[in-house]
Coordinates of C-alpha atoms in Angstrom, one line a residue:
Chain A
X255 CA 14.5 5.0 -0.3
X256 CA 13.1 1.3 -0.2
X257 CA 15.6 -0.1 -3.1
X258 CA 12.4 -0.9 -5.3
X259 CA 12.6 0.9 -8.2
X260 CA 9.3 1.2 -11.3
X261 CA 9.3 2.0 -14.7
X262 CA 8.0 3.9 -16.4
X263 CA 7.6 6.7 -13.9
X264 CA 4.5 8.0 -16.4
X265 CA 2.7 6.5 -19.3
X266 CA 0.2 7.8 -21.7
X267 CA -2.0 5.3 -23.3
X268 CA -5.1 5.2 -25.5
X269 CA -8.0 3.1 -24.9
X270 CA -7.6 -0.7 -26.1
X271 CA -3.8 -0.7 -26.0
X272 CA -1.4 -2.8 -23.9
X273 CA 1.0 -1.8 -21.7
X274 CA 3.8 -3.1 -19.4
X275 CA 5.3 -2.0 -16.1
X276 CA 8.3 -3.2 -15.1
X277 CA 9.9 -3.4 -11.1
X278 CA 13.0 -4.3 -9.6
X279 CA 12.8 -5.7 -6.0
X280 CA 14.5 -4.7 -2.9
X281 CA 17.7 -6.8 -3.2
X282 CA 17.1 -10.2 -1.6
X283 CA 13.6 -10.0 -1.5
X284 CA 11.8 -13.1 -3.4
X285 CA 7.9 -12.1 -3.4
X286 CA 6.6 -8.9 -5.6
X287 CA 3.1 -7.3 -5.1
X288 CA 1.1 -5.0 -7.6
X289 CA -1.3 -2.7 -6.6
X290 CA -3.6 -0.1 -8.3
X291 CA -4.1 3.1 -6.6
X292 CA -7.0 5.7 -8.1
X293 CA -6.4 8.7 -6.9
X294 CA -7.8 10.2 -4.1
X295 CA -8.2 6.2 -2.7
X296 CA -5.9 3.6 -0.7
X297 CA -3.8 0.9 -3.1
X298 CA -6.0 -2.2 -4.3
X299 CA -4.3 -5.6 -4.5
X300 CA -3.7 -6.8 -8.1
X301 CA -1.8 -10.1 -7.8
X302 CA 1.5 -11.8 -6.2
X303 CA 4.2 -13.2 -7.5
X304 CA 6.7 -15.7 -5.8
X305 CA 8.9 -18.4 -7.1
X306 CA 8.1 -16.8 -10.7
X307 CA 4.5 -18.3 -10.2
X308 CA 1.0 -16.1 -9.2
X309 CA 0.7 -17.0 -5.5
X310 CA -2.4 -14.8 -4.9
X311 CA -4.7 -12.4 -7.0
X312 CA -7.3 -9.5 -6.2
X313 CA -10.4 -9.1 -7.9
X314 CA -9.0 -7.8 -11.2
X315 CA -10.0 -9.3 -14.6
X316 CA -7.4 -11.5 -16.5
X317 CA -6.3 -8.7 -18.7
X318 CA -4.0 -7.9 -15.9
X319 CA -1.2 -9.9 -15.8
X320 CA 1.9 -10.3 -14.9
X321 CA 5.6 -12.6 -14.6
X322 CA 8.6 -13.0 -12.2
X323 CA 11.8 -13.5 -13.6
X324 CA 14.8 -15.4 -11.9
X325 CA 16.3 -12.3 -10.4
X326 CA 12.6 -11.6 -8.7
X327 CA 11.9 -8.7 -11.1
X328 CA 8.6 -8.6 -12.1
X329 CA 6.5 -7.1 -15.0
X330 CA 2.8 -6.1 -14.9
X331 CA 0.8 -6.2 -18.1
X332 CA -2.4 -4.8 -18.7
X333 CA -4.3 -5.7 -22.2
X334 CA -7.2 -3.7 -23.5
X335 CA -6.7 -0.3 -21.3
X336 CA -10.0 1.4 -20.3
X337 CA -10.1 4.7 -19.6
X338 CA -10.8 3.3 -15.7
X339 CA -7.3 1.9 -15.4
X340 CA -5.9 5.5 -15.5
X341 CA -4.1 5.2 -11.7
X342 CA -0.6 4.5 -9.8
X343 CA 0.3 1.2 -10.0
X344 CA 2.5 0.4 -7.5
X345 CA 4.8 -2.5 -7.0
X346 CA 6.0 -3.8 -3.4
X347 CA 8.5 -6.5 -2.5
X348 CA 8.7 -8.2 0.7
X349 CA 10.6 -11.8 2.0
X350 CA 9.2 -14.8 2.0
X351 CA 11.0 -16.9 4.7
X352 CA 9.8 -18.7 8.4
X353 CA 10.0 -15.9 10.9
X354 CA 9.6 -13.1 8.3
X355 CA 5.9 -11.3 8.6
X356 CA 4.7 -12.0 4.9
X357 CA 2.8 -8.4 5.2
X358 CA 5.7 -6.3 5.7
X359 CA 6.2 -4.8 2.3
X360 CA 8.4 -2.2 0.7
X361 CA 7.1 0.0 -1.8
X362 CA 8.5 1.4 -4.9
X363 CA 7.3 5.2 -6.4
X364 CA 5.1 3.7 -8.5
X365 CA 4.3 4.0 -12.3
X366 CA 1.1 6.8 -13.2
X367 CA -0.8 5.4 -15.7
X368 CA -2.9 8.0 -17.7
X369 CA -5.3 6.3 -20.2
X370 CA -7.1 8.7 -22.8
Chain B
X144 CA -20.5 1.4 3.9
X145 CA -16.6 0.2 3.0
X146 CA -14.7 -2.5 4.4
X147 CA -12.4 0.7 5.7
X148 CA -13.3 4.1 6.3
X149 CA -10.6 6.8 7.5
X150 CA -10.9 10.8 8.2
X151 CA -11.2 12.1 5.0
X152 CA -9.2 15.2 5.9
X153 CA -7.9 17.2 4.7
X154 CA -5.6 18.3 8.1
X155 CA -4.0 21.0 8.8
X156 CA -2.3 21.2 12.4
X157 CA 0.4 23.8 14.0
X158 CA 4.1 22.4 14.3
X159 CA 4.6 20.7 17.5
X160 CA 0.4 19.8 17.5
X161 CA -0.3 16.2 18.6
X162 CA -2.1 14.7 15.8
X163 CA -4.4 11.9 15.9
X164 CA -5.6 9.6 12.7
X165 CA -8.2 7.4 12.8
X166 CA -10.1 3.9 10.8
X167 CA -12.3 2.4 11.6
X168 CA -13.5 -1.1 9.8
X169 CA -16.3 -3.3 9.5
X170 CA -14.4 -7.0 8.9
X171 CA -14.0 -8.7 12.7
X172 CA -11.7 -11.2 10.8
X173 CA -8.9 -8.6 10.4
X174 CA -5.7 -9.3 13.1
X175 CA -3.0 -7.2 10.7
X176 CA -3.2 -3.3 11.1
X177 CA -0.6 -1.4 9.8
X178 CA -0.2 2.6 9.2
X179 CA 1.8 4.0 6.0
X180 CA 2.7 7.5 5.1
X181 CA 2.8 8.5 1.5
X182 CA 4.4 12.1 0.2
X183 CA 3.5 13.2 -2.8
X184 CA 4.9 11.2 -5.9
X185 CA 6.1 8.3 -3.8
X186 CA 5.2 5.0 -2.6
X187 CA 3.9 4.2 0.7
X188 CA 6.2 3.5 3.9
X189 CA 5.2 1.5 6.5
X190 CA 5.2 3.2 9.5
X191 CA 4.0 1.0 12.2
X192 CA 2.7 -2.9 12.4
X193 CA 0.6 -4.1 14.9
X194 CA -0.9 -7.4 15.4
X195 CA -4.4 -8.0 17.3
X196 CA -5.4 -5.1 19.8
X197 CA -2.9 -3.2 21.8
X198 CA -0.7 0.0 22.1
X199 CA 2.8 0.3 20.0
X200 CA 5.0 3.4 20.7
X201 CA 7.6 3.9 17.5
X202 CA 9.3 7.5 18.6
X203 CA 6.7 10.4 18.1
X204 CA 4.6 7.9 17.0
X205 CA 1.8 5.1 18.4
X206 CA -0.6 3.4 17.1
X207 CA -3.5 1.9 18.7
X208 CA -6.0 -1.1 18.3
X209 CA -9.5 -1.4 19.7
X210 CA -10.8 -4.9 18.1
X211 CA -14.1 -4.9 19.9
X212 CA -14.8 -0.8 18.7
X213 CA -13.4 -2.4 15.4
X214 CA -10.9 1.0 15.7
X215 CA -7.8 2.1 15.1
X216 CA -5.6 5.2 15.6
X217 CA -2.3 6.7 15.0
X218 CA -0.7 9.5 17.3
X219 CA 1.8 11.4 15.7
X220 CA 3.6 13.9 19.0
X221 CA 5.4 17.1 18.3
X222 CA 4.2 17.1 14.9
X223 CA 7.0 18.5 12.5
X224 CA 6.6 19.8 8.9
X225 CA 8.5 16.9 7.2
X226 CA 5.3 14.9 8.7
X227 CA 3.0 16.7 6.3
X228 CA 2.2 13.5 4.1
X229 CA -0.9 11.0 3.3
X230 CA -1.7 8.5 6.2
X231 CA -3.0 5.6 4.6
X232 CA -4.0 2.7 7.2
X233 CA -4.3 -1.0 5.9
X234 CA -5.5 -3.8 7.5
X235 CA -5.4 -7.8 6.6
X236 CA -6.8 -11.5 8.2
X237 CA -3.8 -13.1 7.6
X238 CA 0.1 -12.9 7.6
X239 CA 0.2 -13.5 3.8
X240 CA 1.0 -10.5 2.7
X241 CA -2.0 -10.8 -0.4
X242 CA -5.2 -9.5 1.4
X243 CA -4.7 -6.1 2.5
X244 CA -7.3 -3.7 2.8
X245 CA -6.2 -0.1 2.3
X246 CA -8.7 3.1 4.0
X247 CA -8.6 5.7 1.7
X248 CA -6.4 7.6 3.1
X249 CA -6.0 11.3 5.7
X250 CA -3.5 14.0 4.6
X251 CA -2.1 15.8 7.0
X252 CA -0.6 19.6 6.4
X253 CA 1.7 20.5 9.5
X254 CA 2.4 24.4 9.7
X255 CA 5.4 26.0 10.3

């Protein structure tokens, strides 16, 4: 187990609702990644968080979006589903410090999204 | 044609088989390559990280970089059932951890 934990594990949604993803970071870890995963493909980058401020974002429309808190959990909200965003969206937390490679990441189980 | 294309699998080997993954990509700028595995219902794990082309030997596992093929494989030896997973490579031009490129992933059945 990585020590990241998501929740929900599943959520049911209609079309045009909002809903909100929540992830607790490996312990220490100060940076938190989101990425979509349809099935049958590889995880997309959503956005980053560090320092409680977006510090990078994937080509995803501004209905996704997302916050840090102090303790470097992070939320991912998504306005005005579409049957499209139906997926695992996965969180990932990694260290941001000289001499740490920024890509290694750590994975939670990720939250299934179905959106009807 | 994608940015990252991978075996589409699916795989199904004999325990003790020496498997071999492949990617191959199309972006010269990528230096990052890294290989996950992903059982069902969880998250990926990062298996191996490699930087620029070269060999890296983990246990039963190595992965390989050809830059000029634009190539990349992952050997798995004496293949074991608890390796029957997804194999998702990934790929990135930087060290930022914000640009990776995910193939689509291989899954891999390993017989008893």
């Amino acid at each position: 187990e990585t020590g990241v934990t998501q929740s929900p594990t599943h959520l049911i949604k209609t079309r045009g609702q909002q809903v909100t993803l929540r992830c607790s970071s490996q312990s220490g870890h100060n940076t938190v990644s989101w990425y979509q995963q349809a099935l049958g493909q590889g995880p997309q980058f959503i956005f980053q968080y560090y320092r409680e401020e977006e510090n990078g974002r994937g080509n995803f429309p501004p209905r996704f979006s997302g916050l840090q808190f102090p303790n470097y959990s992070s939320e991912l909200n998504v306005n005005a589903l579409e049957l499209d965003d139906s997926a695992l969206y996965l969180c990932a937390s990694s260290l941001d410090l000289a001499g740490v490679p920024k890509n290694i990441q750590y994975f939670g189980a990720g939250t299934r999204l179905s959106v009807l | 044609q994608k940015e990252v294309e991978q075996d589409p699998g699916p795989l199904s080997v004999p325990e003790g088989a020496i498997v071999s993954l492949n990617c191959t990509y199309s972006n010269s700028a990528f230096q990052y390559f890294m290989w996950y595995r992903q059982y069902s219902r969880k998250g990926p794990e990062l298996l191996m990280y490699t930087y620029s082309s070269g060999n890296k030997e983990d246990g039963r596992f190595t992965a390989q970089v050809d830059k000029s093929s634009k190539y990349i494989s992952l050997f798995i030896r004496d293949s074991q059932p608890s390796d029957s997973a997804t194999y998702l490579c990934a790929m990135s031009p930087d060290n930022y951890g914000q640009n990776f490129v995910f193939g689509p992933g291989t899954r891999l059945s390993v017989l008893p």
